[in-house]
PDB file of C-alpha atoms in Angstrom:
ATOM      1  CA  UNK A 525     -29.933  24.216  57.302  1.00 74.00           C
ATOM      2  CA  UNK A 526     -26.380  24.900  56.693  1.00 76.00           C
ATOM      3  CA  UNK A 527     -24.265  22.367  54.306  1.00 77.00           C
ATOM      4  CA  UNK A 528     -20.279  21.732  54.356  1.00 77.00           C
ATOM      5  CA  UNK A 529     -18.953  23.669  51.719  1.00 78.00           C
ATOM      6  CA  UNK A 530     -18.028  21.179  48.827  1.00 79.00           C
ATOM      7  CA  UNK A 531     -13.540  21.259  48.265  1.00 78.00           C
ATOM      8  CA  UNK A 532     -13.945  19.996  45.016  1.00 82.00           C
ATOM      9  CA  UNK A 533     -15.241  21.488  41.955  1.00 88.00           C
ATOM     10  CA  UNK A 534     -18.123  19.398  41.301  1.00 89.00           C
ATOM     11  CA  UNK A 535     -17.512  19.463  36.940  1.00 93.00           C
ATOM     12  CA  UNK A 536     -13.411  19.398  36.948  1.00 94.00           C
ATOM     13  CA  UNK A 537     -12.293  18.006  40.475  1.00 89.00           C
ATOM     14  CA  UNK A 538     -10.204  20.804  41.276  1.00 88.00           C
ATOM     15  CA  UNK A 539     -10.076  22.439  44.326  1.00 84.00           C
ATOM     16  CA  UNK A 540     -12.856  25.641  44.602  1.00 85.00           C
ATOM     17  CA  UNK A 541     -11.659  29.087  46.384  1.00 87.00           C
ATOM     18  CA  UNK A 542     -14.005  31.018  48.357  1.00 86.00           C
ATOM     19  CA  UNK A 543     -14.450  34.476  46.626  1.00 90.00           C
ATOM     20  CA  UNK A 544     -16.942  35.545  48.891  1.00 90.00           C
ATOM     21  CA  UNK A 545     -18.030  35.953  52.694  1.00 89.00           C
ATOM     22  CA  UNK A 546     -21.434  37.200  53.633  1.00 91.00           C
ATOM     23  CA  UNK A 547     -22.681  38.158  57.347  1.00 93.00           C
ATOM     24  CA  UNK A 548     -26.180  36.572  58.281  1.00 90.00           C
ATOM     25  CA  UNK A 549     -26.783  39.470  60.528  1.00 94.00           C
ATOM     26  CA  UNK A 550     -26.157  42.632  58.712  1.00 95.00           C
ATOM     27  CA  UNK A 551     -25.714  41.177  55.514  1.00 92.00           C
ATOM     28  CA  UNK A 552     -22.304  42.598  54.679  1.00 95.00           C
ATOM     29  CA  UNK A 553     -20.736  40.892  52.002  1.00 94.00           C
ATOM     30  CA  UNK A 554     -16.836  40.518  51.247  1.00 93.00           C
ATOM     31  CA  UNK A 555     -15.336  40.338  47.781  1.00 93.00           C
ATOM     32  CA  UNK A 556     -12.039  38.499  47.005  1.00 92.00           C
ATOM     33  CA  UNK A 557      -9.903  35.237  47.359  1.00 88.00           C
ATOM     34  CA  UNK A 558      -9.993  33.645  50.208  1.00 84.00           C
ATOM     35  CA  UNK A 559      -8.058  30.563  51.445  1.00 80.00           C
ATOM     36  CA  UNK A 560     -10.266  28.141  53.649  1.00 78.00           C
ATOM     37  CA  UNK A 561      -8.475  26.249  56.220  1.00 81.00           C
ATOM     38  CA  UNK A 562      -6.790  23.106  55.722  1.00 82.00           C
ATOM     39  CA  UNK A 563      -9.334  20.857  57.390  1.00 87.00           C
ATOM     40  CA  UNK A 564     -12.442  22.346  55.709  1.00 81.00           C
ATOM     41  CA  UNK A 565     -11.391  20.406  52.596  1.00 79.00           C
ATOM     42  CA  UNK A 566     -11.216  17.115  54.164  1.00 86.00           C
ATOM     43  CA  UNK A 567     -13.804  14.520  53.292  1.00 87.00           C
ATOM     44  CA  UNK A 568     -16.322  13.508  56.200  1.00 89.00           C
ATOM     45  CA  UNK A 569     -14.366  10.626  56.887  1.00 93.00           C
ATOM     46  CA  UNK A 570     -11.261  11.734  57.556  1.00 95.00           C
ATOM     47  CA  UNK A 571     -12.308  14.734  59.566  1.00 93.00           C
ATOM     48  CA  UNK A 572     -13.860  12.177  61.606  1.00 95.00           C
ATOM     49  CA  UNK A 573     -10.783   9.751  62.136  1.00 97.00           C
ATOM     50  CA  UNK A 574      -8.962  13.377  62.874  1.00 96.00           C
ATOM     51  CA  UNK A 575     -11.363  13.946  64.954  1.00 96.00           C
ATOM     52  CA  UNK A 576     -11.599  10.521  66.834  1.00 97.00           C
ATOM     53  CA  UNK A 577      -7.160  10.442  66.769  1.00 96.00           C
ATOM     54  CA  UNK A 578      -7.339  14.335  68.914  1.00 96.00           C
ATOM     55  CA  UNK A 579      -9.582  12.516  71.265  1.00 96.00           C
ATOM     56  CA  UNK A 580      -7.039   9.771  71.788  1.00 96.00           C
ATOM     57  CA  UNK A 581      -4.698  11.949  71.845  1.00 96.00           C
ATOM     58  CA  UNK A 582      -2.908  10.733  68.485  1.00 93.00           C
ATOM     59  CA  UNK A 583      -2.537   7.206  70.487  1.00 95.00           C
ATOM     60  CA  UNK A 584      -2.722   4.611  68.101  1.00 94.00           C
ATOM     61  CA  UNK A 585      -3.828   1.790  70.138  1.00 96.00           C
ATOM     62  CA  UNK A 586      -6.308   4.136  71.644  1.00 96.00           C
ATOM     63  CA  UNK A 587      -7.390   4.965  68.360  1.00 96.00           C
ATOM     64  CA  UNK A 588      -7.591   1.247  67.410  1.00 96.00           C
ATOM     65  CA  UNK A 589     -10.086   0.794  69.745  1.00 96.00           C
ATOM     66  CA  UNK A 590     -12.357   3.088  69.456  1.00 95.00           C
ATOM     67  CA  UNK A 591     -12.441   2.407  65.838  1.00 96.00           C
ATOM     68  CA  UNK A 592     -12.048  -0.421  65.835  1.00 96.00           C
ATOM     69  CA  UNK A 593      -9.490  -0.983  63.411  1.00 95.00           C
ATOM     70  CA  UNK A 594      -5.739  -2.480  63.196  1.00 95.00           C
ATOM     71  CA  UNK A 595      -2.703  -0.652  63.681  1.00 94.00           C
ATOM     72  CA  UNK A 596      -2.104  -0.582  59.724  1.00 94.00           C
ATOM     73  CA  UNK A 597      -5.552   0.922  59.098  1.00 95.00           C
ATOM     74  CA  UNK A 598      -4.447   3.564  61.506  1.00 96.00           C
ATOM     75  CA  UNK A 599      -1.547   4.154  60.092  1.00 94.00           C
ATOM     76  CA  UNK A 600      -3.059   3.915  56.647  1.00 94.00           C
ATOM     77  CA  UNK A 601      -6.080   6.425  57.495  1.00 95.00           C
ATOM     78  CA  UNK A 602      -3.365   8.977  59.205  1.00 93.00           C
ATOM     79  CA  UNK A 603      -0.876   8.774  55.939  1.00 91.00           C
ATOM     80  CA  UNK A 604      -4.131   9.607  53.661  1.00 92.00           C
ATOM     81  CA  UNK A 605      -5.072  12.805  55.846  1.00 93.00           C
ATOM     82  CA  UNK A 606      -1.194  13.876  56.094  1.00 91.00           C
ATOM     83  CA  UNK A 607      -1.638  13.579  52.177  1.00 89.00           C
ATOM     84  CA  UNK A 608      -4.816  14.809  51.664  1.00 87.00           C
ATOM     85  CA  UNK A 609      -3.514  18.064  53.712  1.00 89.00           C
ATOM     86  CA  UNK A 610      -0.860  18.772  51.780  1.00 84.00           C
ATOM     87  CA  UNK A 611       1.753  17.763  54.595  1.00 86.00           C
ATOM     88  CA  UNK A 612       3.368  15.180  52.835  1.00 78.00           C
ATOM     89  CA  UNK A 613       6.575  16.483  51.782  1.00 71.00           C
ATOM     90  CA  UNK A 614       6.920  17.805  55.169  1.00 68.00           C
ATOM     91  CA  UNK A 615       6.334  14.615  56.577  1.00 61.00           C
ATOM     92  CA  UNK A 616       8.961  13.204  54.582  1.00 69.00           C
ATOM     93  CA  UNK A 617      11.207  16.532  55.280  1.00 72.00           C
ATOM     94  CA  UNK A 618      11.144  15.787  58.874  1.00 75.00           C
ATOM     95  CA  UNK A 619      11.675  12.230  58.993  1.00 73.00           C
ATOM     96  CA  UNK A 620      14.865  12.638  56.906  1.00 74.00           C
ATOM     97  CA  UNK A 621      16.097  15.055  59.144  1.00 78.00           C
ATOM     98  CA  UNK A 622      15.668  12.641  62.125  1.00 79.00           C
ATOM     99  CA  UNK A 623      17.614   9.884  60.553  1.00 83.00           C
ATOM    100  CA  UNK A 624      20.246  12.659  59.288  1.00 81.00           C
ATOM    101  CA  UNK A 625      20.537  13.498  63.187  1.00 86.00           C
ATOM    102  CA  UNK A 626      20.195  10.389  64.371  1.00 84.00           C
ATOM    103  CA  UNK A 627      22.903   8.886  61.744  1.00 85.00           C
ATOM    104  CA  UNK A 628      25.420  12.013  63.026  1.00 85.00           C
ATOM    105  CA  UNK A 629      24.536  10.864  66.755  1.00 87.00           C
ATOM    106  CA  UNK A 630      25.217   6.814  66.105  1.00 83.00           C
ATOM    107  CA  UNK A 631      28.589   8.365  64.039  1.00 86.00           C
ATOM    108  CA  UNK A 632      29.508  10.886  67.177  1.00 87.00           C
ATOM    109  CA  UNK A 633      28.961   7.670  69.439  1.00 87.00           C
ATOM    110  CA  UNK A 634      31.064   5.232  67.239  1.00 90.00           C
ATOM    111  CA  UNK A 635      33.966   8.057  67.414  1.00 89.00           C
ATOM    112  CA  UNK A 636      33.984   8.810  71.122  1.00 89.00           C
ATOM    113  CA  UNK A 637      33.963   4.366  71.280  1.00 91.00           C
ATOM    114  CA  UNK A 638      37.348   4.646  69.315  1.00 90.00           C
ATOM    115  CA  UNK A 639      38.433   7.445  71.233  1.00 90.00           C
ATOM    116  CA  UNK A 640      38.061   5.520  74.658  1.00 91.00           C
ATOM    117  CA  UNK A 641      39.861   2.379  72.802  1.00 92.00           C
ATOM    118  CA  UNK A 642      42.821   4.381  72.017  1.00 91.00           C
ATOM    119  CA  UNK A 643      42.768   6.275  75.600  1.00 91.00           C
ATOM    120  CA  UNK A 644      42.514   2.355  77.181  1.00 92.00           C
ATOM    121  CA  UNK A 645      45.533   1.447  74.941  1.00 91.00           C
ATOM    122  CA  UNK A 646      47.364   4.176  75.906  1.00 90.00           C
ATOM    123  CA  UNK A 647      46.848   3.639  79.817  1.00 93.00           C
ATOM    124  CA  UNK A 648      47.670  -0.214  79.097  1.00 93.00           C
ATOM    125  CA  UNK A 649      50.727   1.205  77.447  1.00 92.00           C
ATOM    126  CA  UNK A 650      49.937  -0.254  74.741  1.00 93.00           C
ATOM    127  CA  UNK A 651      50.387   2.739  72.737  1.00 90.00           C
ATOM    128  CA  UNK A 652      52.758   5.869  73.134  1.00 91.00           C
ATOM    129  CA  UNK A 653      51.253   9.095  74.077  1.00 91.00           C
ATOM    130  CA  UNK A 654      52.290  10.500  70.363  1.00 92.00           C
ATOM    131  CA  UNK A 655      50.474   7.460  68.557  1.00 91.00           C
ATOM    132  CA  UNK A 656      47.464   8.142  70.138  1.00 90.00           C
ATOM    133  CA  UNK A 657      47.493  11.480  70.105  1.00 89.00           C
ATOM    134  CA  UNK A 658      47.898  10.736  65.936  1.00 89.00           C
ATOM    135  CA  UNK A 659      45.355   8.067  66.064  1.00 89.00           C
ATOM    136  CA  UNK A 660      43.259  10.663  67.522  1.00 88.00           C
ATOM    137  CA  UNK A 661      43.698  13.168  65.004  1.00 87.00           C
ATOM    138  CA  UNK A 662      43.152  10.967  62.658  1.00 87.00           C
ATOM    139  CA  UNK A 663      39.526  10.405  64.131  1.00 82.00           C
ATOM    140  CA  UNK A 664      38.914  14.133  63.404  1.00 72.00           C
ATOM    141  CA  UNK A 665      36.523  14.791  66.336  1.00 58.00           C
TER     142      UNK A 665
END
């Protein structure tokens, strides 16, 4: 019978390295430092919720109910595996940089609205042509 191969170091908590590899057939064995994958050091439960969120195909409310769960558990469950990976900072990486881009895009949007206005008072002749084309300057597109 074949066991999971414990993450932790059962006396200290901190995380074991594989030093060695050994083939069942030939009996070959391999020396040196190893890093295991990412997932092997997950706890049972979370490689199951991983597990049961691929099969959804990370849709929450699918995952909801086959677990059974609310959408905060979900949530929840998912934030301890991003953690428990080792992802977090990227997590947090990339959700900065989609508010940075999505700031610049609601900015880009507010300009070309202030553009337009100055364009409509020009056409209402409201404004001279130089005016606007100061006022546009000014908007430094």
């Amino acid at each position: 019978m074949k066991y999971k191969a414990p993450g932790k170091c059962p006396v200290c908590g901190e995380k074991l390295e594989i030093t060695k590899l050994n083939c069942p057939k030939c009996s070959t064995s391999i020396e040196g430092e190893f890093r295991p994958c990412r997932f092997c050091r997950l706890p049972k439960d979370e490689l199951e919720f991983i597990n049961t969120f691929i099969m959804c195909r990370g849709n929450i409310k699918d995952v909801e109910k086959e677990l059974g769960i609310s959408y905060p558990t979900v949530r929840s469950k998912l934030d301890s595996v991003i953690k428990s990976l080792g992802l977090e900072d990227e997590s947090k990486k990339r959700s900065e940089r989609r508010e940075a881009i999505s700031h610049k895009r609601d900015s880009l949007n507010e300009l070309k609205e202030l553009k337009q206005q100055i364009l409509d008072k020009l056409a209402n002749g409201e404004l001279t042509t130089k005016e606007a084309m100061d006022k546009i300057k000014e908007l430094k597109i």
